[in-house]
Amino acid sequence: MKNLKYLFISSFILLFSFLFISCSKSNETKAIESREKFDTFTNELFVTEVQKDTITLNYSLNNWESYGIEIGDVKIGHFSPSYIESLLATYENYLAILKDISYKDLRPDQQLTYDVLKYYFKLELTQGDFVLYHDVLGPTTGIQAQLPVLFAEFNIKTQEDLDIYLALVKSIEPYFEEVCEFQKLKAASGLFMSKQVADSIISQCENFIKDPEENFLIITINNKISNMDFLSEDEKSKYIKENNDSIKNTLIPAYELLIATLKDLNSTGKNDKGLCYYEKGKSFYEYLIAYNTNSSKSVPELIQMVDLSIEENILEMGDILERNPKVYEELMDISFPLQEPTEIITFLESAVLKDFPEIPSVNCTISYVPESLQEHLSPAMYLVPAIDDYKNNVIYINPEYNMTDVFPTLAHEGYPGHLYQSVYFRDSNPSPIRNLLDFGGYIEGWATYVEYYSYYLAGLEKDVADFIVANMTTNMGIYCRLDFGIHYEGWTFSDSLDYLKSLEINDKELVTLLYETILEEPALYPQYGIGYLEIMELKKKAESKLSDRFSLKDFHTFMLDVGPAPFTVIEERLNEEMLE
C-alpha cells in the first residue's frame, strides 16, 4: 500500500509535469502565431500604403521589386470626400485586425509598433466630422508648393524610373482637377479659404509657371537626362523633348487650372479669421493639434504649458543679463565658426558624437531652392531618403533667407537633426510601416531641440548660448500661443496685437506678419514648439529621476531608439526602460 501511494504521487507529478510542458508549448505556439500574424499584417500594410501614390513609392523604396511590388497606375494620389471617407473605413478595419492580435504575446519591438499604429488609426478616425475642413493647398506646406521640389528630386536611376517620372508629371492634371472640385465643395459649404490665403497660393503658383521656357523643372530634369549613361544620345534627345512637352503642355496648364479655380472662388470665403469661427472649426483645430504635435494634452493644457515656458524663459534671460551684462553686447556681434554649408555639415557630423550615438557615414548633397520658388518655401528642407537607400541625402537651402544663420539651420536639417535622426532610425531596421507614419511633433520637435543644442557647439560663450536658447524658446512659445489664440480662442488681429504688447513687442509690421502667417498655416508652429517642449519635459523627468546617473547621450539614444511616435507612447517606454 505504501509503495502504491508513492507510485500514485510519482504518477501525479509526471502527469502534472506533462500537462505543464504541454501547456507551455501551447502558450509558446500561440505567442509565435501572434508574432507571425502581426508581422504579416504590418508587412502587408506597408506594401498597401506605400503604393497609394507613386511619389511615396519612389521616395520610400529604391528597389520596390524586393517587396513584391509591381508598378501599376502612376498617380500623385486622390483628394476627394469619398476618398477620405474610404480611408476612415480602412482605419476601422485596421483597428479590428489589431484588436484580434494578442498584445502580450508580441515582442517588445512589435508592441511598440502596435502602440504607434493603434494611436495613429484611432486619431485618424476622429476626423470623420471634418471631411471638408481638410485641404492639401497652403502657401508654404501645400501640395502645389511641394510638388516642384518632389518632381525635381524624383529618384531616376533607370530608364523605367524616367518613364515613371514623365507619366507622373502627366498625372498632375487629373489630380489637380480633383483638388479643384474639392475647393468648389468647400466653397458651397462656406468653408473656402480666406482671400489672403487664396491670394498667397495664387501668387506662388504664378511665380512657378511665369517663364515656361525657363521653368526650373525643364532645366533640372533635362540636365539629369543629359547625364544618364544608360541612355543613347538619340534617347536623351527624345526624353528631353518629352520632358519639355510634359511641363509646358500638362504641368503648367494644371497649375493654370488651379489658379483659375482659386480666382473664381476667391470671393466665396466667409471667414478671414481663425478656424474656430467655422461651425466645427474649434473641434477640427483640436484634431489638427493632436495630429501635428503628437501630444495627448488638450489645447487648454498646451496653452498652460506654453504660457509657463514663456514666463520661465523670459525670467531666464533677465537672470543672465543681470549676472553678465556683457551678454547683450556680444549678442549684437554673433558669428558662427563656419558659413559654408558643406563645411558646417562635416563639422557637425563629428562634433555631435560627444552627446549622440554614432550613425553610419552617409552622403549629403546641398541644393538651393530655385528663384521661382524661394518666396513661398521655408528656409530649408530635408528630403527623407528611401528606406533601402538611406545613405544618399539631400538638403535644400532657401537663399531668400539670412544665410548668416545657416549653422543652426543645418543642425536642424542635418546633424543631429532630420538627416541624423532619419538615418539612425532607418539603420535600426524598424518595421517598414513605421517609416510611412507621420509623427511631425516628434520629428520637428527633435529637430528644434537639436537646433537649440547646436548653439553650444558653435563656440559661443555659455551665457550667450543660454540667452539665445531662452530667447528662441520664448519666440517659439509666442508663435504657438498666437496659434492657439487665433484658431482656438478666436483672437482677432487687435487681440494678437494686445497680447504681444503685453510682452513689450510693439512692432506692428512684425505682428501683421505673424498674424497672417499663422492664419495661413494653422497648427504649423505648434508642431515645432510643442514637439520641443514635450521632449524637454521627458528630459527633465529623466534628469529628476536619475539625478547624477543621468546621461545626455543615453537620453538621446533612448529617444532615437524609440523613433517617431506619440509622446504618450514614448513616456511609457521612458518609465519602463530608462527610469525603472
XYZ file of C-alpha atoms in Angstrom:
580
model
C 0.000 0.000 0.000
C 2.844 2.300 0.888
C 4.521 1.628 -2.456
C 1.248 2.248 -4.280
C 0.958 5.603 -2.513
C 4.389 6.697 -3.711
C 3.658 5.315 -7.152
C 0.472 7.416 -7.259
C 2.359 10.557 -6.192
C 5.083 9.906 -8.759
C 2.484 9.371 -11.458
C 0.720 12.578 -10.432
C 4.000 14.525 -10.614
C 4.724 13.067 -14.045
C 1.198 13.865 -15.215
C 1.419 17.425 -13.834
C 4.813 17.907 -15.497
C 3.441 16.622 -18.796
C 0.442 18.946 -18.578
C 2.688 21.888 -17.652
C 5.055 21.189 -20.549
C 2.117 20.755 -22.941
C 0.550 23.990 -21.699
C 3.877 25.828 -22.040
C 4.304 24.525 -25.560
C 0.747 25.547 -26.369
C 1.306 29.071 -24.994
C 4.593 29.390 -26.856
C 2.956 28.226 -30.080
C 0.213 30.793 -29.579
C 2.792 33.527 -28.962
C 4.723 32.585 -32.107
C 1.493 32.636 -34.116
C 0.619 36.093 -32.737
C 4.043 37.455 -33.663
C 3.865 35.972 -37.148
C 0.340 37.303 -37.612
C 1.436 40.783 -36.553
C 4.462 40.775 -38.867
C 2.294 39.602 -41.755
C -0.217 42.374 -41.048
C 2.370 45.160 -40.787
C 4.258 43.996 -43.877
C 1.066 43.802 -45.931
C 0.029 47.176 -44.526
C 3.323 48.684 -45.659
C 3.014 47.268 -49.179
C -0.551 48.606 -49.419
C 0.217 52.082 -48.078
C 3.485 52.649 -49.938
C 1.723 52.099 -53.274
C -1.091 54.593 -52.684
C 0.771 57.189 -54.708
C 3.836 56.985 -56.926
C 5.743 59.789 -55.197
C 5.564 57.978 -51.852
C 6.681 54.745 -53.520
C 9.608 56.419 -55.299
C 10.806 58.271 -52.202
C 10.294 55.280 -49.890
C 11.860 52.436 -51.857
C 14.769 52.214 -54.241
C 14.125 48.552 -55.004
C 10.379 48.013 -54.732
C 10.621 44.673 -56.527
C 12.157 43.159 -53.373
C 8.811 43.811 -51.640
C 6.915 42.093 -54.434
C 5.603 45.414 -55.728
C 4.844 45.951 -59.390
C 4.224 49.443 -60.755
C 0.565 49.786 -61.692
C -1.165 53.074 -62.381
C 1.202 56.020 -61.995
C -0.543 58.658 -59.889
C 0.028 61.541 -57.499
C -2.891 60.384 -55.396
C -6.502 61.291 -54.712
C -8.211 64.056 -52.786
C -11.977 63.900 -52.591
C -14.613 63.424 -49.868
C -15.260 59.851 -50.998
C -11.537 59.070 -50.844
C -11.201 60.490 -47.320
C -14.273 58.515 -46.221
C -12.804 55.329 -47.703
C -9.658 55.934 -45.640
C -11.741 56.128 -42.467
C -13.340 52.770 -43.260
C -9.875 51.332 -43.880
C -8.627 52.588 -40.496
C -11.632 50.948 -38.799
C -10.655 47.677 -40.446
C -7.010 48.045 -39.386
C -8.042 48.624 -35.767
C -10.200 45.499 -35.857
C -7.205 43.478 -37.076
C -5.025 44.876 -34.274
C -7.687 44.046 -31.699
C -7.603 40.423 -32.860
C -3.857 40.115 -32.133
C -2.655 39.192 -28.629
C -0.617 42.199 -27.482
C 1.045 40.391 -24.555
C 2.449 37.725 -26.891
C 4.298 40.227 -29.072
C 8.000 41.074 -28.841
C 8.823 44.497 -27.322
C 9.599 45.993 -30.753
C 6.276 44.670 -32.068
C 4.428 46.086 -29.059
C 5.938 49.484 -29.824
C 4.763 49.293 -33.442
C 1.353 48.082 -32.231
C 1.004 51.063 -29.848
C 2.078 53.517 -32.546
C -0.358 52.097 -35.113
C -3.244 51.965 -32.652
C -2.712 55.610 -31.674
C -2.411 56.675 -35.318
C -5.560 54.891 -36.535
C -7.688 55.988 -33.563
C -6.648 59.607 -34.038
C -7.384 59.488 -37.769
C -10.896 58.223 -37.071
C -11.665 61.400 -35.092
C -11.560 63.434 -38.312
C -14.774 61.880 -39.657
C -16.845 65.019 -38.998
C -14.357 67.312 -40.706
C -14.009 65.917 -44.236
C -14.488 69.289 -45.979
C -12.328 71.116 -43.434
C -9.232 69.428 -44.825
C -7.063 70.954 -47.529
C -3.955 69.957 -49.435
C -3.320 73.550 -50.511
C -1.347 76.038 -48.459
C 1.070 78.908 -49.122
C 4.139 77.124 -47.682
C 3.347 73.484 -46.960
C 0.657 72.925 -49.599
C 0.994 70.246 -52.267
C 1.206 72.877 -55.023
C 4.309 74.333 -53.312
C 5.928 70.960 -52.589
C 5.363 69.180 -55.920
C 8.010 71.094 -57.920
C 10.758 70.058 -55.483
C 9.424 66.499 -55.256
C 9.498 66.247 -59.056
C 12.992 67.757 -59.224
C 14.374 65.218 -56.728
C 12.429 62.229 -58.066
C 14.759 59.227 -57.936
C 15.680 58.381 -61.534
C 18.218 55.573 -61.749
C 16.890 53.586 -64.698
C 15.005 54.178 -67.924
C 11.914 52.751 -66.226
C 12.226 55.405 -63.490
C 12.399 58.102 -66.160
C 9.271 56.755 -67.848
C 7.514 56.710 -64.468
C 8.561 60.320 -63.780
C 7.148 61.513 -67.111
C 3.906 59.592 -66.551
C 3.705 61.126 -63.070
C 4.027 64.665 -64.427
C 1.169 63.902 -66.804
C -0.948 62.629 -63.899
C -0.956 66.060 -62.269
C -3.900 67.165 -64.399
C -6.483 64.693 -63.033
C -5.125 65.204 -59.515
C -5.467 68.994 -59.667
C -8.937 68.541 -61.178
C -9.891 66.587 -58.026
C -8.361 69.297 -55.845
C -10.313 71.985 -57.716
C -13.580 70.049 -57.344
C -12.839 69.738 -53.634
C -12.369 73.520 -53.402
C -15.770 74.013 -55.058
C -17.382 71.734 -52.474
C -15.683 73.690 -49.692
C -16.977 76.943 -51.189
C -20.528 75.564 -51.443
C -20.344 74.623 -47.752
C -18.998 78.013 -46.680
C -15.574 76.552 -45.906
C -13.426 78.059 -48.655
C -10.147 79.651 -47.584
C -9.805 83.369 -46.877
C -8.897 85.785 -49.661
C -5.493 86.331 -48.067
C -4.655 82.622 -48.199
C -6.028 82.210 -51.730
C -4.063 85.237 -52.958
C -0.872 83.833 -51.460
C -1.359 80.426 -53.131
C -2.240 82.063 -56.453
C 0.918 84.192 -56.257
C 3.038 81.120 -55.505
C 1.596 79.234 -58.490
C 2.016 82.207 -60.836
C 5.658 82.630 -59.837
C 6.335 78.969 -60.549
C 4.908 78.990 -64.100
C 5.625 82.568 -65.204
C 8.507 81.621 -67.542
C 7.644 78.281 -69.198
C 10.794 78.095 -71.326
C 12.978 78.556 -68.255
C 10.877 76.567 -65.822
C 13.283 75.021 -63.353
C 11.860 71.523 -63.889
C 12.758 71.756 -67.573
C 16.298 72.844 -66.716
C 16.789 70.431 -63.791
C 15.364 67.277 -65.354
C 16.933 67.941 -68.757
C 20.332 68.261 -67.077
C 19.733 64.926 -65.370
C 18.702 63.300 -68.657
C 21.845 64.608 -70.371
C 23.955 62.821 -67.740
C 22.134 59.481 -67.811
C 24.673 56.950 -69.047
C 22.008 54.295 -69.580
C 20.545 56.334 -72.466
C 21.855 56.715 -76.007
C 22.182 60.222 -77.459
C 19.026 59.716 -79.526
C 17.142 58.561 -76.447
C 18.368 61.588 -74.491
C 17.057 63.923 -77.194
C 13.721 62.095 -77.239
C 13.313 62.252 -73.449
C 14.369 65.912 -73.239
C 11.676 66.779 -75.786
C 9.117 64.705 -73.879
C 10.021 66.437 -70.612
C 9.675 69.864 -72.250
C 6.280 68.896 -73.664
C 5.089 67.425 -70.346
C 5.971 70.564 -68.387
C 4.597 73.024 -70.944
C 1.510 71.112 -72.058
C 0.459 69.260 -68.900
C 2.022 70.582 -65.692
C 1.732 74.305 -66.445
C -1.903 74.005 -67.660
C -2.680 72.087 -64.443
C -1.322 74.991 -62.389
C -3.278 77.400 -64.602
C -6.445 75.419 -63.828
C -5.703 75.684 -60.111
C -5.073 79.434 -60.399
C -8.299 79.976 -62.366
C -10.350 77.926 -59.889
C -8.996 79.792 -56.869
C -9.644 83.128 -58.569
C -13.229 82.108 -59.399
C -13.885 81.059 -55.803
C -11.919 83.841 -54.146
C -14.982 85.868 -53.173
C -16.768 82.916 -51.555
C -14.681 82.687 -48.382
C -16.818 83.539 -45.349
C -14.103 83.657 -42.699
C -10.940 85.742 -42.627
C -10.153 84.881 -39.015
C -9.175 81.716 -37.124
C -10.544 78.194 -37.593
C -12.800 78.463 -34.539
C -15.067 80.859 -36.444
C -16.250 77.940 -38.599
C -19.102 75.801 -37.237
C -16.881 72.828 -36.381
C -13.629 74.740 -36.639
C -12.682 74.515 -32.981
C -13.055 70.726 -32.946
C -11.182 70.439 -36.233
C -8.358 72.527 -34.773
C -8.173 70.163 -31.780
C -7.718 67.290 -34.236
C -5.063 69.242 -36.174
C -3.137 69.997 -32.987
C -3.253 66.358 -31.868
C -2.138 65.193 -35.323
C 0.620 67.779 -35.773
C 2.102 67.737 -32.275
C 1.662 64.035 -31.303
C 0.772 65.322 -27.831
C -2.146 63.872 -25.865
C -2.583 67.123 -23.931
C -5.733 69.158 -24.559
C -5.391 72.601 -26.132
C -6.057 74.340 -22.764
C -3.300 72.195 -21.224
C -0.953 73.124 -24.074
C -1.779 76.811 -23.575
C -0.813 76.444 -19.910
C 2.384 74.618 -20.921
C 3.344 77.355 -23.391
C 2.497 80.234 -21.028
C 4.720 78.690 -18.348
C 7.567 78.169 -20.826
C 7.396 81.794 -21.984
C 7.380 83.062 -18.395
C 10.301 80.851 -17.324
C 12.453 81.735 -20.317
C 11.837 85.475 -20.010
C 12.972 85.221 -16.376
C 15.987 83.169 -17.507
C 17.026 85.897 -19.968
C 16.691 88.513 -17.247
C 18.828 86.463 -14.846
C 21.547 86.013 -17.491
C 21.721 89.740 -18.253
C 21.764 90.579 -14.546
C 24.755 88.360 -13.797
C 26.551 89.067 -17.079
C 25.572 92.437 -18.654
C 28.173 91.950 -21.417
C 25.975 89.271 -22.985
C 23.795 91.954 -24.575
C 26.782 93.479 -26.375
C 28.019 90.070 -27.504
C 24.580 89.266 -28.915
C 24.936 92.226 -31.255
C 28.013 90.694 -32.860
C 27.437 86.940 -33.028
C 29.328 84.982 -35.644
C 29.288 81.265 -36.255
C 32.534 79.335 -36.781
C 31.625 78.309 -40.338
C 29.454 79.720 -43.126
C 29.908 77.265 -45.998
C 27.158 74.586 -45.843
C 29.273 71.525 -46.699
C 31.909 72.552 -44.135
C 29.203 73.006 -41.497
C 27.781 69.536 -42.214
C 31.261 67.987 -41.926
C 31.930 69.837 -38.661
C 28.589 68.903 -37.090
C 28.903 65.257 -38.128
C 31.871 64.803 -35.795
C 31.002 67.435 -33.164
C 27.743 65.750 -32.146
C 29.368 62.431 -31.229
C 30.027 63.611 -27.669
C 26.325 63.574 -26.799
C 24.769 61.476 -29.570
C 25.329 57.880 -30.730
C 27.284 57.268 -33.911
C 25.492 56.597 -37.193
C 26.814 55.165 -40.479
C 28.654 57.565 -42.760
C 26.285 58.937 -45.418
C 26.329 61.326 -48.365
C 24.672 64.725 -48.097
C 24.040 66.897 -51.157
C 23.317 70.580 -50.551
C 20.916 72.041 -53.131
C 19.402 75.505 -53.389
C 15.739 76.384 -53.854
C 15.244 77.840 -57.371
C 14.360 81.526 -57.568
C 10.801 80.881 -58.764
C 10.025 79.028 -55.501
C 12.090 80.989 -52.970
C 9.403 83.430 -51.853
C 6.998 80.700 -50.776
C 9.178 77.887 -49.431
C 10.647 77.574 -45.944
C 14.292 78.491 -45.117
C 15.453 74.905 -45.612
C 14.116 71.400 -46.104
C 15.401 67.867 -45.818
C 14.191 65.260 -48.283
C 13.747 61.965 -46.439
C 15.633 59.205 -48.321
C 14.417 55.782 -49.375
C 14.218 53.093 -46.709
C 16.613 50.886 -48.663
C 18.905 53.713 -49.823
C 19.187 55.994 -46.793
C 22.865 56.795 -47.307
C 22.082 59.357 -50.027
C 20.559 62.506 -48.561
C 19.548 65.928 -49.893
C 19.099 69.215 -48.023
C 17.601 72.244 -49.779
C 18.585 75.732 -48.604
C 16.496 78.782 -49.495
C 18.782 81.752 -50.318
C 15.816 84.077 -49.750
C 16.577 83.825 -46.027
C 19.534 85.089 -43.980
C 22.476 82.832 -44.835
C 24.461 84.021 -41.797
C 22.176 81.782 -39.687
C 22.799 78.686 -41.783
C 24.789 76.973 -38.979
C 21.788 76.259 -36.692
C 19.616 75.693 -39.777
C 21.903 72.863 -40.906
C 21.903 71.437 -37.390
C 18.105 71.346 -37.680
C 18.079 69.797 -41.164
C 21.323 67.798 -40.958
C 23.314 66.771 -37.858
C 21.933 65.972 -35.344
C 18.553 66.934 -36.846
C 16.422 65.437 -39.588
C 19.181 63.739 -41.588
C 20.805 62.240 -38.497
C 17.521 61.094 -36.932
C 16.260 59.653 -40.215
C 19.466 57.707 -40.884
C 19.608 56.428 -37.286
C 16.020 55.223 -37.454
C 16.361 53.526 -40.838
C 19.631 51.898 -39.788
C 17.862 50.390 -36.753
C 15.732 48.300 -39.150
C 12.273 49.106 -37.739
C 9.081 47.596 -39.086
C 8.813 49.168 -42.587
C 5.359 50.627 -41.903
C 6.815 52.947 -39.265
C 8.737 54.766 -41.989
C 5.460 55.850 -43.584
C 3.679 57.171 -40.499
C 3.628 60.925 -39.999
C 4.681 61.948 -36.490
C 5.653 65.553 -37.119
C 5.644 66.561 -33.455
C 8.424 64.082 -32.703
C 10.332 64.805 -35.926
C 10.140 68.614 -35.846
C 10.349 68.694 -32.055
C 13.602 66.727 -32.245
C 14.995 68.988 -34.973
C 14.094 72.104 -32.960
C 15.613 70.604 -29.803
C 18.934 69.858 -31.531
C 18.926 73.192 -33.366
C 18.967 74.870 -29.953
C 21.640 72.395 -28.807
C 23.828 73.475 -31.749
C 24.417 76.919 -30.222
C 26.592 75.169 -27.638
C 28.652 73.637 -30.466
C 29.191 76.980 -32.159
C 31.954 78.168 -29.851
C 29.756 80.795 -28.181
C 30.301 81.783 -24.562
C 27.899 79.726 -22.397
C 25.862 82.677 -21.121
C 25.422 83.855 -24.703
C 24.281 80.399 -25.838
C 21.957 80.126 -22.821
C 20.430 83.507 -23.648
C 19.917 82.618 -27.328
C 18.222 79.316 -26.444
C 15.963 81.033 -23.886
C 15.119 83.701 -26.459
C 14.450 81.153 -29.220
C 12.256 79.106 -26.869
C 10.357 82.253 -25.880
C 9.798 83.224 -29.510
C 8.599 79.746 -30.435
C 6.299 79.795 -27.415
C 4.849 83.123 -28.557
C 4.191 81.730 -32.043
C 2.411 78.733 -30.501
C 0.415 80.958 -28.140
C -0.716 83.099 -31.067
C -1.711 79.945 -32.958
C -3.845 78.778 -30.030
C -5.259 82.263 -29.522
C -6.188 82.836 -33.169
C -7.524 79.398 -34.088
C -8.898 78.115 -30.745
C -9.796 81.192 -28.704
C -10.803 83.441 -31.601
C -8.220 86.200 -31.255
C -8.532 88.964 -33.819
C -5.609 90.999 -35.104
C -6.331 93.524 -32.341
C -6.277 90.774 -29.696
C -2.973 89.470 -31.052
C -1.546 92.982 -31.023
C -2.613 93.455 -27.390
C -1.070 90.111 -26.393
C 2.271 90.983 -27.965
C 2.176 94.467 -26.421
C 1.853 92.772 -23.013
C 5.217 91.168 -23.818
C 6.607 94.567 -24.877
C 6.566 93.653 -28.576
C 5.286 96.776 -30.320
C 6.426 96.289 -33.922
C 3.096 96.401 -35.783
C 4.687 95.211 -39.034
C 6.061 92.132 -37.249
C 2.693 91.478 -35.604
C 0.974 91.697 -39.005
C 3.423 89.201 -40.500
C 2.966 86.754 -37.607
C -0.818 87.077 -37.642
C -1.070 86.483 -41.393
C 1.399 83.574 -41.343
C -0.492 81.821 -38.548
C -3.829 82.395 -40.287
C -2.418 80.750 -43.423
C -0.935 77.644 -41.756
C -2.954 76.553 -38.668
C -1.141 74.277 -36.193
C 2.181 74.615 -38.035
C 4.226 76.341 -35.308
C 2.931 74.035 -32.535
C 4.392 71.078 -34.423
C 7.824 72.564 -33.703
C 7.161 74.294 -30.397
C 5.035 71.688 -28.637
C 7.212 68.886 -30.014
C 10.224 70.635 -28.467
C 8.514 71.230 -25.113
C 7.342 67.598 -24.926
C 10.926 66.401 -25.453
C 12.179 68.843 -22.817
C 9.516 67.556 -20.417
C 10.750 63.985 -20.937
C 14.355 65.095 -20.490
C 13.592 66.942 -17.241
C 11.720 63.907 -15.940
C 14.724 61.683 -16.678
C 17.138 64.192 -15.083
C 14.988 64.457 -11.958
C 14.553 60.694 -11.574
C 18.136 59.659 -12.388
C 19.909 62.624 -10.776
C 23.687 62.141 -11.088
C 23.127 58.922 -13.063
C 21.541 60.909 -15.893
C 23.479 60.778 -19.163
C 22.572 63.137 -22.004
C 23.890 60.646 -24.541
C 21.782 57.861 -23.022
C 18.680 60.062 -23.177
C 19.323 60.927 -26.816
C 19.921 57.255 -27.616
C 16.639 56.344 -25.931
C 14.708 58.957 -27.944
C 16.300 57.795 -31.183
C 15.723 54.107 -30.418
C 12.003 54.655 -29.869
C 11.795 56.725 -33.037
C 8.856 58.779 -34.326
C 5.894 58.079 -32.056
C 3.224 59.778 -29.923
C 4.684 61.312 -26.779
C 2.449 59.194 -24.508
C 3.962 56.057 -26.049
C 7.467 57.491 -25.636
C 6.826 58.366 -21.987
C 5.589 54.830 -21.277
C 8.862 53.454 -22.686
C 10.870 56.019 -20.726
C 9.264 54.813 -17.493
C 9.785 51.139 -18.395
C 13.239 51.201 -19.967
C 15.176 54.183 -18.650
C 13.624 55.048 -15.297
C 12.748 51.588 -13.960
